[in-house]
Amino acid sequence: MKFKTLKDFPSDFLWGASTSAYQVEGAWNEDGKGPSVIDTSMHRPEGVTDFTVASDHYHRYAEDVELFSELGLKAYRFSIAWTRIIPDGDGQVNEAGVAFYHRLIDELLAKGIEPIVTMYHFDLPAALDDRGGWSERSTIDAFVRYARILFDEYGSKVRYWLTINEQNMMILHGRAIGTTGRSGDAPEKVIYQQNHHMFLAQARAMALCHDLLPEAKIGPAPNIVSVYPATCSPEDVIAADDWDAVRNLLYLDLAVRGSYHPLAWGYLSERGWEPEILDGDLEVLEAGRPDFIAFNYYSTQTVGASTGDSSDLQLRGGDQQIVRGEVGFYRAVKNEHLPTNAFGWEIDPVGLRTTMRRLWDRYRLPLIITENGLGAFDELVDGRVHDDYRIDYLRRHIEQIHLAISDGVGIFGYCPWTAIDLISTHQGISKRYGFVFVDRTEDELRELARVKKDSFFWYQELISSNGSTLNP
Ligand code: BGP
């Protein structure tokens, strides 16, 4: 639909930005922090930096929050490292780790920035992984205990909680992002059992949050893409629906409705990959209901009906955003209408509007975008970073949010990835997303100086006008 007049962004819209603990903090083994599966993972290619220092936010958080305040952020979405709070995942609480997040949250609140906290962003404690990780039901109990500690500690300060970041990407692309830990290439049967356990952990955490913190709001945070059929052939439409069910709706239906999506369940059981469901599990899933849906959006995916052979597969695939294809299930297709970024991710701002409309239509829960952004090889030249390509990317996505608001979609915030440069999941510091440049390379830490990019000033103006400078 084309509108003559667009609705305004809500006056309390949460203009934000995102990071995650292991990608930004560094200090990987300081002040009692235990190792996570990310710290022990070997998923990075040769020559790509590790996460030990990252952007050194652990030591520079005050300076960073000062920059976020200057940027005008209304919200900051970050994650808490489970291994700072409980170094081995389910043992003793590490008071120094607890204190760090109090300091960070207090600093944000002092600047009027709403903290949006992800409880678990890929960094499962390695000690839990050594004992079987998500394959074991004891990890569910460990997560719920961790959640209780977070609610008790920070519940009076934090209103918005996100349970598990991109559970669907951990299941579908765990190797690329380094979250598979010890289980490495576990068979799908095991992976989908782990998935089931994460759903139970999430549901129990949501129920606990509502019990302990009636004022707080909590939701899941999957990575969601709209799936397009390659053509209007009915077979392609069926393939698109099938892949949508397995990639997206499985995760959303479990979180919101507490039940397995029938197409996804059919996919699992036909392959013998369905998880074992114990007595009481369905009640637990049913009892955990979110207050909103947070989702990360980078792209859309296009698929066709399976040809039944290896031509279903797209060889450039292999990470979170590039559709891979599955022989006998769906065929990966390159969408010829969309440009790609330097890393092969298709760029589709209109797809964001479609995705928001579909989510709103299906679940009628308030939405917040907790990641969206452009990874690029930024360059620092004479103390400036001219990232007009990022401004263009963000502007075109925010325009679509504006349209979706006019469509009647309920959305309360936008937190692009990232507030400040950090280490990519598997492509190091060279793939940058931030509004603030961090001066370091893969192998040279330099001074880690912070430099405001051109996009910083652009977003600052946009926030201060509550979106009205979008189309001057
Ligand atoms: C999401 C993750 C983030 C992040 C982002 C960009 O999947 O939630 O942690 O890194 O993607 O991905 P990448 O770092 O691979 O470019």
Coordinates of C-alpha atoms and ligand atoms in Angstrom, one line a residue:
M1 CA 0.0 0.0 0.0
K2 CA 1.2 3.5 -0.7
F3 CA 0.3 6.2 1.8
K4 CA -0.4 9.9 1.2
T5 CA 0.6 10.6 4.8
L6 CA 2.7 8.5 7.1
K7 CA 2.0 8.0 10.8
D8 CA 4.7 9.5 13.1
F9 CA 7.0 7.2 15.0
P10 CA 5.6 6.8 18.5
S11 CA 6.9 9.6 20.9
D12 CA 8.4 6.9 23.2
F13 CA 10.0 4.9 20.4
L14 CA 13.2 3.2 21.6
W15 CA 15.8 4.4 19.2
G16 CA 18.7 2.1 20.2
A17 CA 21.7 0.1 19.2
S18 CA 23.1 -3.3 20.0
T19 CA 26.1 -5.2 21.1
S20 CA 26.8 -8.6 22.6
A21 CA 29.1 -9.4 25.5
Y22 CA 31.7 -11.7 24.0
Q23 CA 32.0 -9.6 20.9
V24 CA 32.6 -6.2 22.6
E25 CA 33.8 -6.7 26.1
G26 CA 37.2 -8.4 25.9
A27 CA 38.6 -9.2 29.4
W28 CA 37.7 -12.7 28.6
N29 CA 39.4 -14.2 31.8
E30 CA 39.4 -11.2 34.1
D31 CA 37.9 -10.7 37.5
G32 CA 36.8 -14.3 37.8
K33 CA 35.1 -14.8 34.5
G34 CA 35.0 -18.4 33.3
P35 CA 35.5 -19.6 29.7
S36 CA 32.5 -19.9 27.4
V37 CA 32.2 -22.1 24.3
I38 CA 33.2 -19.1 22.3
D39 CA 36.4 -18.8 24.2
T40 CA 37.2 -22.4 23.6
S41 CA 35.9 -22.7 20.1
M42 CA 38.2 -23.0 17.1
H43 CA 35.8 -21.7 14.5
R44 CA 37.8 -18.7 13.3
P45 CA 39.8 -18.9 10.2
E46 CA 43.6 -18.2 10.3
G47 CA 44.5 -14.5 10.6
V48 CA 41.2 -13.5 12.2
T49 CA 41.4 -12.1 15.7
D50 CA 40.0 -13.9 18.7
F51 CA 37.6 -12.4 21.3
T52 CA 40.1 -12.0 24.2
V53 CA 40.4 -8.1 24.0
A54 CA 37.6 -7.4 21.5
S55 CA 36.8 -3.6 21.8
D56 CA 37.9 -3.6 25.5
H57 CA 34.4 -2.4 26.5
Y58 CA 34.8 -4.1 29.8
H59 CA 37.4 -1.5 30.8
R60 CA 36.1 1.4 28.7
Y61 CA 32.3 1.0 29.3
A62 CA 32.0 4.4 30.9
E63 CA 33.6 6.2 28.0
D64 CA 31.4 4.1 25.6
V65 CA 28.2 4.9 27.4
E66 CA 29.2 8.6 27.3
L67 CA 29.4 8.2 23.5
F68 CA 26.0 6.4 23.4
S69 CA 24.6 9.3 25.3
E70 CA 26.0 11.8 22.9
L71 CA 24.6 9.7 20.1
G72 CA 21.2 10.2 21.8
L73 CA 20.4 6.5 22.3
K74 CA 17.1 5.9 24.1
A75 CA 18.0 2.2 24.5
Y76 CA 21.0 0.0 24.5
R77 CA 20.6 -3.7 23.9
F78 CA 23.6 -5.7 25.2
S79 CA 24.1 -9.2 26.6
I80 CA 25.3 -10.4 30.0
A81 CA 28.0 -13.0 29.9
W82 CA 26.7 -16.0 31.8
T83 CA 30.4 -16.9 32.6
R84 CA 31.0 -13.5 34.4
I85 CA 28.0 -14.1 36.7
I86 CA 28.6 -17.9 37.2
P87 CA 32.0 -18.9 35.8
D88 CA 31.3 -22.6 35.5
G89 CA 27.6 -22.1 34.6
D90 CA 25.9 -23.5 37.7
G91 CA 28.3 -23.1 40.7
Q92 CA 29.4 -20.2 42.7
V93 CA 28.3 -16.7 41.8
N94 CA 31.2 -14.3 40.9
E95 CA 30.5 -11.1 42.7
A96 CA 33.0 -9.1 40.5
G97 CA 31.0 -10.1 37.4
V98 CA 27.7 -9.2 39.0
A99 CA 29.2 -5.8 40.0
F100 CA 30.3 -5.0 36.5
Y101 CA 26.8 -5.2 35.0
H102 CA 25.5 -3.1 37.9
R103 CA 28.0 -0.4 37.0
L104 CA 27.1 -0.6 33.3
I105 CA 23.4 -0.5 34.0
D106 CA 23.7 2.3 36.5
E107 CA 25.8 4.3 34.0
L108 CA 23.1 3.8 31.3
L109 CA 20.3 4.8 33.6
A110 CA 22.1 7.9 34.7
K111 CA 22.2 8.9 31.1
G112 CA 18.5 8.1 30.5
I113 CA 19.3 5.1 28.3
E114 CA 16.9 2.1 28.7
P115 CA 18.9 -1.1 29.2
I116 CA 17.6 -4.1 27.1
V117 CA 19.3 -7.2 28.4
T118 CA 19.9 -10.4 26.5
M119 CA 20.5 -13.2 29.0
Y120 CA 22.3 -15.5 26.7
H121 CA 24.0 -14.5 23.4
F122 CA 25.9 -17.6 22.1
D123 CA 28.3 -17.9 25.0
L124 CA 27.3 -21.0 26.9
P125 CA 29.7 -21.7 29.8
A126 CA 32.4 -24.1 28.6
A127 CA 32.1 -26.1 31.9
L128 CA 28.4 -26.8 31.2
D129 CA 29.4 -27.8 27.6
D130 CA 32.0 -30.2 29.0
R131 CA 29.1 -31.9 30.8
G132 CA 27.0 -32.2 27.7
G133 CA 25.7 -28.7 27.3
W134 CA 22.2 -28.3 25.9
S135 CA 22.0 -32.1 25.4
E136 CA 21.5 -32.4 29.2
R137 CA 18.4 -31.3 31.0
S138 CA 20.6 -30.1 33.9
T139 CA 21.6 -27.2 31.6
I140 CA 17.9 -26.1 31.6
D141 CA 18.1 -25.9 35.4
A142 CA 21.4 -24.1 35.3
F143 CA 19.9 -21.5 32.9
V144 CA 16.8 -21.0 35.1
R145 CA 19.0 -20.5 38.1
Y146 CA 21.1 -18.0 36.2
A147 CA 18.0 -16.2 35.1
R148 CA 16.8 -16.0 38.7
I149 CA 20.1 -14.4 39.7
L150 CA 19.8 -11.8 36.9
F151 CA 16.2 -11.0 37.9
D152 CA 17.1 -10.7 41.6
E153 CA 20.2 -8.6 40.9
Y154 CA 19.0 -6.3 38.1
G155 CA 15.2 -6.6 38.2
S156 CA 14.7 -3.3 39.8
K157 CA 16.7 -1.5 37.1
V158 CA 15.9 -3.5 33.9
R159 CA 12.5 -3.5 32.3
Y160 CA 13.2 -5.3 29.0
W161 CA 14.7 -8.8 28.9
L162 CA 15.6 -11.0 25.9
T163 CA 16.0 -14.7 26.6
I164 CA 18.2 -16.4 24.0
N165 CA 19.7 -14.6 21.1
E166 CA 19.1 -16.4 17.7
Q167 CA 18.4 -19.8 19.0
N168 CA 17.6 -20.7 15.4
M169 CA 21.0 -19.7 14.2
M170 CA 22.7 -21.7 16.9
I171 CA 20.8 -24.7 15.7
L172 CA 21.1 -24.1 11.9
H173 CA 24.6 -22.5 11.7
G174 CA 26.3 -23.4 15.0
R175 CA 29.5 -24.3 13.3
A176 CA 29.9 -21.0 11.5
I177 CA 29.2 -18.9 14.6
G178 CA 31.2 -21.2 17.0
T179 CA 28.4 -22.2 19.4
T180 CA 28.4 -26.0 18.9
G181 CA 31.1 -26.4 21.5
R182 CA 32.2 -29.9 22.3
S183 CA 29.3 -31.5 20.4
G184 CA 30.9 -30.2 17.1
D185 CA 29.1 -32.0 14.3
A186 CA 26.5 -33.7 16.5
P187 CA 23.8 -35.5 14.5
E188 CA 20.6 -33.5 13.9
K189 CA 18.7 -35.7 16.3
V190 CA 20.9 -34.5 19.1
I191 CA 20.8 -30.9 17.8
Y192 CA 17.0 -30.8 17.9
Q193 CA 17.0 -32.3 21.3
Q194 CA 19.2 -29.4 22.4
N195 CA 16.8 -27.1 20.7
H196 CA 13.9 -28.6 22.7
H197 CA 15.8 -28.1 25.9
M198 CA 16.5 -24.4 25.0
F199 CA 12.8 -23.9 24.4
L200 CA 12.1 -25.3 27.9
A201 CA 14.8 -23.1 29.4
Q202 CA 13.3 -20.1 27.7
A203 CA 9.7 -20.9 28.7
R204 CA 10.7 -21.3 32.3
A205 CA 12.7 -18.1 32.3
M206 CA 9.7 -16.2 30.9
A207 CA 7.4 -17.6 33.5
L208 CA 9.9 -16.9 36.2
C209 CA 10.3 -13.3 35.0
H210 CA 6.6 -12.8 35.2
D211 CA 6.4 -14.3 38.7
L212 CA 9.3 -12.2 40.1
L213 CA 9.0 -9.0 38.1
P214 CA 5.4 -8.3 37.2
E215 CA 6.4 -4.9 35.7
A216 CA 9.1 -6.3 33.5
K217 CA 8.7 -7.5 29.9
I218 CA 10.4 -10.4 28.3
G219 CA 10.6 -12.0 24.9
P220 CA 12.6 -14.3 22.6
A221 CA 15.1 -12.9 20.1
P222 CA 15.4 -15.1 17.0
N223 CA 16.8 -14.1 13.6
I224 CA 13.9 -13.8 11.3
V225 CA 13.8 -13.5 7.5
S226 CA 10.8 -13.5 5.2
V227 CA 11.1 -16.4 2.8
Y228 CA 10.1 -15.6 -0.8
P229 CA 9.1 -18.2 -3.4
A230 CA 11.4 -18.1 -6.4
T231 CA 8.4 -17.9 -8.7
C232 CA 4.6 -17.9 -8.5
S233 CA 4.6 -21.6 -9.2
P234 CA 2.6 -23.3 -6.4
E235 CA 5.4 -25.8 -5.8
D236 CA 7.8 -22.9 -5.1
V237 CA 5.2 -21.4 -2.7
I238 CA 5.0 -24.7 -0.8
A239 CA 8.8 -24.9 -0.6
A240 CA 8.9 -21.3 0.8
D241 CA 6.3 -22.1 3.4
D242 CA 8.2 -25.3 4.4
W243 CA 11.5 -23.5 4.8
D244 CA 9.8 -20.6 6.7
A245 CA 8.3 -23.1 9.1
V246 CA 11.7 -24.8 9.8
R247 CA 13.8 -21.6 9.9
N248 CA 11.4 -19.1 11.5
L249 CA 8.1 -20.3 12.7
L250 CA 9.3 -23.3 14.7
Y251 CA 11.1 -20.8 17.0
L252 CA 8.4 -18.2 17.1
D253 CA 5.5 -20.6 17.6
L254 CA 7.2 -22.4 20.5
A255 CA 8.0 -19.1 22.2
V256 CA 4.6 -17.5 21.6
R257 CA 2.2 -20.3 21.5
G258 CA 4.1 -23.0 23.4
S259 CA 3.7 -25.6 20.6
Y260 CA 5.6 -27.1 17.7
H261 CA 4.6 -25.7 14.3
P262 CA 3.0 -28.7 12.5
L263 CA 5.1 -28.3 9.3
A264 CA 8.3 -28.1 11.3
W265 CA 7.3 -31.1 13.4
G266 CA 6.5 -33.1 10.2
Y267 CA 10.0 -32.2 8.9
L268 CA 11.6 -33.4 12.1
S269 CA 9.6 -36.6 12.5
E270 CA 10.0 -37.7 8.8
R271 CA 13.7 -37.6 9.3
G272 CA 13.6 -39.2 12.8
W273 CA 15.0 -36.0 14.3
E274 CA 12.0 -35.2 16.6
P275 CA 13.0 -34.5 20.2
E276 CA 12.0 -36.7 23.0
I277 CA 9.2 -34.9 24.9
L278 CA 8.9 -35.9 28.5
D279 CA 5.7 -35.7 30.6
G280 CA 5.2 -32.1 31.7
D281 CA 7.3 -30.5 28.9
L282 CA 4.2 -29.3 27.0
E283 CA 2.8 -27.7 30.1
V284 CA 6.1 -25.9 30.7
L285 CA 6.2 -24.6 27.1
E286 CA 2.5 -23.6 27.4
A287 CA 3.2 -21.7 30.6
G288 CA 5.9 -19.4 29.3
R289 CA 4.5 -16.6 27.3
P290 CA 6.4 -13.5 26.0
D291 CA 5.3 -9.9 26.2
F292 CA 6.8 -9.0 22.9
I293 CA 8.8 -10.4 20.0
A294 CA 12.4 -9.2 19.5
F295 CA 13.9 -10.2 16.2
N296 CA 17.2 -9.7 14.3
Y297 CA 16.8 -8.8 10.7
Y298 CA 19.5 -8.7 8.0
S299 CA 18.0 -10.1 4.9
T300 CA 15.4 -12.2 3.2
Q301 CA 15.7 -15.6 1.6
T302 CA 14.4 -17.0 -1.7
V303 CA 13.7 -20.6 -2.3
G304 CA 12.2 -22.9 -4.9
A305 CA 10.9 -26.4 -5.0
S306 CA 13.5 -29.1 -4.5
T307 CA 15.0 -30.6 -7.6
G308 CA 16.0 -33.6 -5.5
D309 CA 19.8 -33.3 -6.2
S310 CA 22.8 -31.2 -5.3
S311 CA 21.5 -28.3 -7.5
D312 CA 19.3 -27.6 -4.5
L313 CA 22.4 -26.3 -2.7
Q314 CA 23.9 -22.9 -3.0
L315 CA 27.6 -23.2 -2.5
R316 CA 28.2 -19.6 -1.5
G317 CA 26.0 -20.4 1.6
G318 CA 27.1 -21.3 5.0
D319 CA 26.5 -18.5 7.5
Q320 CA 23.5 -17.0 9.3
Q321 CA 22.1 -15.1 6.4
I322 CA 22.9 -17.0 3.2
V323 CA 20.2 -19.5 2.2
R324 CA 21.8 -22.9 1.9
G325 CA 19.2 -25.2 0.4
E326 CA 18.5 -28.8 1.4
V327 CA 18.3 -31.7 -1.0
G328 CA 14.8 -33.0 -1.2
F329 CA 13.4 -30.2 0.9
Y330 CA 14.0 -26.8 -0.8
R331 CA 16.2 -25.2 -3.4
A332 CA 18.3 -22.2 -2.5
V333 CA 17.9 -19.4 -5.0
K334 CA 19.7 -16.1 -5.5
N335 CA 17.2 -13.3 -5.6
E336 CA 18.1 -11.3 -8.7
H337 CA 16.2 -8.3 -7.5
L338 CA 18.5 -7.7 -4.6
P339 CA 22.0 -6.4 -4.3
T340 CA 24.4 -8.1 -1.9
N341 CA 26.8 -6.6 0.6
A342 CA 30.6 -7.3 0.6
F343 CA 29.9 -10.6 2.4
G344 CA 27.3 -12.0 0.1
W345 CA 24.2 -11.1 2.2
E346 CA 21.3 -9.9 0.2
I347 CA 20.1 -6.4 1.1
D348 CA 16.3 -6.1 1.3
P349 CA 14.9 -3.1 3.1
V350 CA 11.3 -3.8 1.8
G351 CA 11.7 -7.3 3.2
L352 CA 11.9 -5.8 6.6
R353 CA 8.4 -4.3 6.2
T354 CA 7.1 -7.6 4.9
T355 CA 8.7 -9.4 7.9
M356 CA 7.2 -7.0 10.4
R357 CA 3.7 -7.2 8.7
R358 CA 3.9 -11.0 8.8
L359 CA 5.0 -11.2 12.4
W360 CA 2.3 -8.7 13.5
D361 CA -0.3 -10.5 11.5
R362 CA 0.5 -13.9 13.0
Y363 CA 1.2 -13.1 16.6
R364 CA -0.1 -9.6 17.4
L365 CA 2.6 -9.0 19.9
P366 CA 4.6 -5.7 20.0
L367 CA 7.8 -6.0 18.0
I368 CA 11.3 -4.7 18.5
I369 CA 14.1 -5.0 16.0
T370 CA 17.2 -5.9 18.1
E371 CA 19.7 -6.2 15.2
N372 CA 19.9 -4.9 11.7
G373 CA 23.0 -3.4 10.0
L374 CA 25.6 -3.4 7.4
G375 CA 29.0 -5.2 7.8
A376 CA 31.6 -3.3 5.8
F377 CA 35.4 -2.7 5.6
D378 CA 35.4 0.8 7.1
E379 CA 38.5 2.9 6.7
L380 CA 39.8 5.6 9.1
V381 CA 41.1 8.4 7.0
D382 CA 42.5 11.6 8.6
G383 CA 40.5 10.9 11.7
R384 CA 37.2 10.4 10.0
V385 CA 35.1 7.4 8.7
H386 CA 32.9 8.2 5.8
D387 CA 30.4 5.4 5.9
D388 CA 27.8 6.8 3.7
Y389 CA 27.0 3.2 2.5
R390 CA 25.9 2.5 6.1
I391 CA 23.8 5.6 6.3
D392 CA 22.1 4.6 3.1
Y393 CA 21.5 1.1 4.4
L394 CA 20.0 2.2 7.7
R395 CA 17.9 5.0 6.1
R396 CA 16.3 2.6 3.7
H397 CA 15.5 0.1 6.5
I398 CA 14.1 2.8 8.8
E399 CA 11.9 4.1 6.0
Q400 CA 10.4 0.7 5.8
I401 CA 9.8 0.6 9.6
H402 CA 8.0 4.0 9.1
L403 CA 5.8 2.4 6.4
A404 CA 5.1 -0.6 8.6
I405 CA 4.0 1.7 11.4
S406 CA 1.6 3.3 9.0
D407 CA 0.5 -0.2 8.0
G408 CA -0.6 -0.6 11.6
V409 CA 2.2 -2.8 12.9
G410 CA 3.0 -2.3 16.6
I411 CA 6.7 -1.7 16.9
F412 CA 8.3 -0.1 19.9
G413 CA 12.0 0.0 19.1
Y414 CA 14.9 -0.3 16.7
C415 CA 18.4 -1.3 17.8
P416 CA 20.7 -1.6 14.9
W417 CA 23.8 -3.7 15.1
T418 CA 26.1 -2.2 16.4
A419 CA 26.5 0.7 18.8
I420 CA 30.3 0.5 18.5
D421 CA 32.6 -1.7 16.4
L422 CA 33.1 -5.1 17.7
I423 CA 34.3 -8.6 16.6
S424 CA 32.1 -10.3 14.0
T425 CA 31.0 -13.8 14.8
H426 CA 33.5 -15.3 12.5
Q427 CA 35.0 -12.5 10.3
G428 CA 37.0 -10.6 12.9
I429 CA 37.2 -6.8 13.4
S430 CA 37.6 -6.1 9.7
K431 CA 33.8 -6.6 9.2
R432 CA 32.5 -3.6 11.1
Y433 CA 29.0 -2.4 11.9
G434 CA 29.3 0.3 14.5
F435 CA 28.4 4.0 14.7
V436 CA 31.7 4.3 16.6
F437 CA 35.0 3.1 15.0
V438 CA 37.4 1.2 17.2
D439 CA 40.9 1.7 16.1
R440 CA 42.5 -1.7 16.0
T441 CA 43.2 -4.4 13.4
E442 CA 43.1 -8.2 13.4
D443 CA 46.6 -8.5 14.8
E444 CA 47.4 -5.0 16.1
L445 CA 45.5 -3.6 19.2
R446 CA 46.8 0.0 18.8
E447 CA 45.2 2.4 21.2
L448 CA 41.6 1.1 20.6
A449 CA 40.7 4.7 20.3
R450 CA 37.0 5.5 19.6
V451 CA 36.2 7.6 16.6
K452 CA 32.7 8.8 15.7
K453 CA 31.8 7.8 12.1
D454 CA 29.6 9.9 9.8
S455 CA 26.7 7.5 10.5
F456 CA 27.0 8.5 14.2
F457 CA 26.1 12.1 13.4
W458 CA 23.4 11.0 11.0
Y459 CA 21.7 8.7 13.5
Q460 CA 22.1 11.4 16.2
E461 CA 20.1 13.8 14.1
L462 CA 17.5 11.2 13.2
I463 CA 17.0 10.3 16.9
S464 CA 16.7 13.9 18.0
S465 CA 14.0 14.5 15.4
N466 CA 12.3 11.2 16.3
G467 CA 12.6 10.0 12.8
S468 CA 11.4 13.2 11.0
T469 CA 14.7 13.9 9.3
L470 CA 14.4 10.6 7.5
N471 CA 13.3 12.2 4.2
P472 CA 14.2 15.8 4.5
Ligands
BGP1 C1 23.8 -12.2 14.3 C2 24.4 -12.2 15.7 C3 25.4 -11.2 16.1 C4 26.2 -10.6 15.0 C5 25.4 -10.4 13.7 C6 26.3 -10.1 12.5 O1 23.6 -13.4 13.8 O2 23.3 -12.2 16.7 O3 26.1 -11.7 17.2 O4 27.5 -10.9 15.0 O5 24.6 -11.6 13.4 O6 26.9 -11.3 12.1 P1 28.4 -11.3 11.7 O7 29.2 -10.9 12.9 O8 28.6 -12.8 11.3 O9 28.6 -10.4 10.6

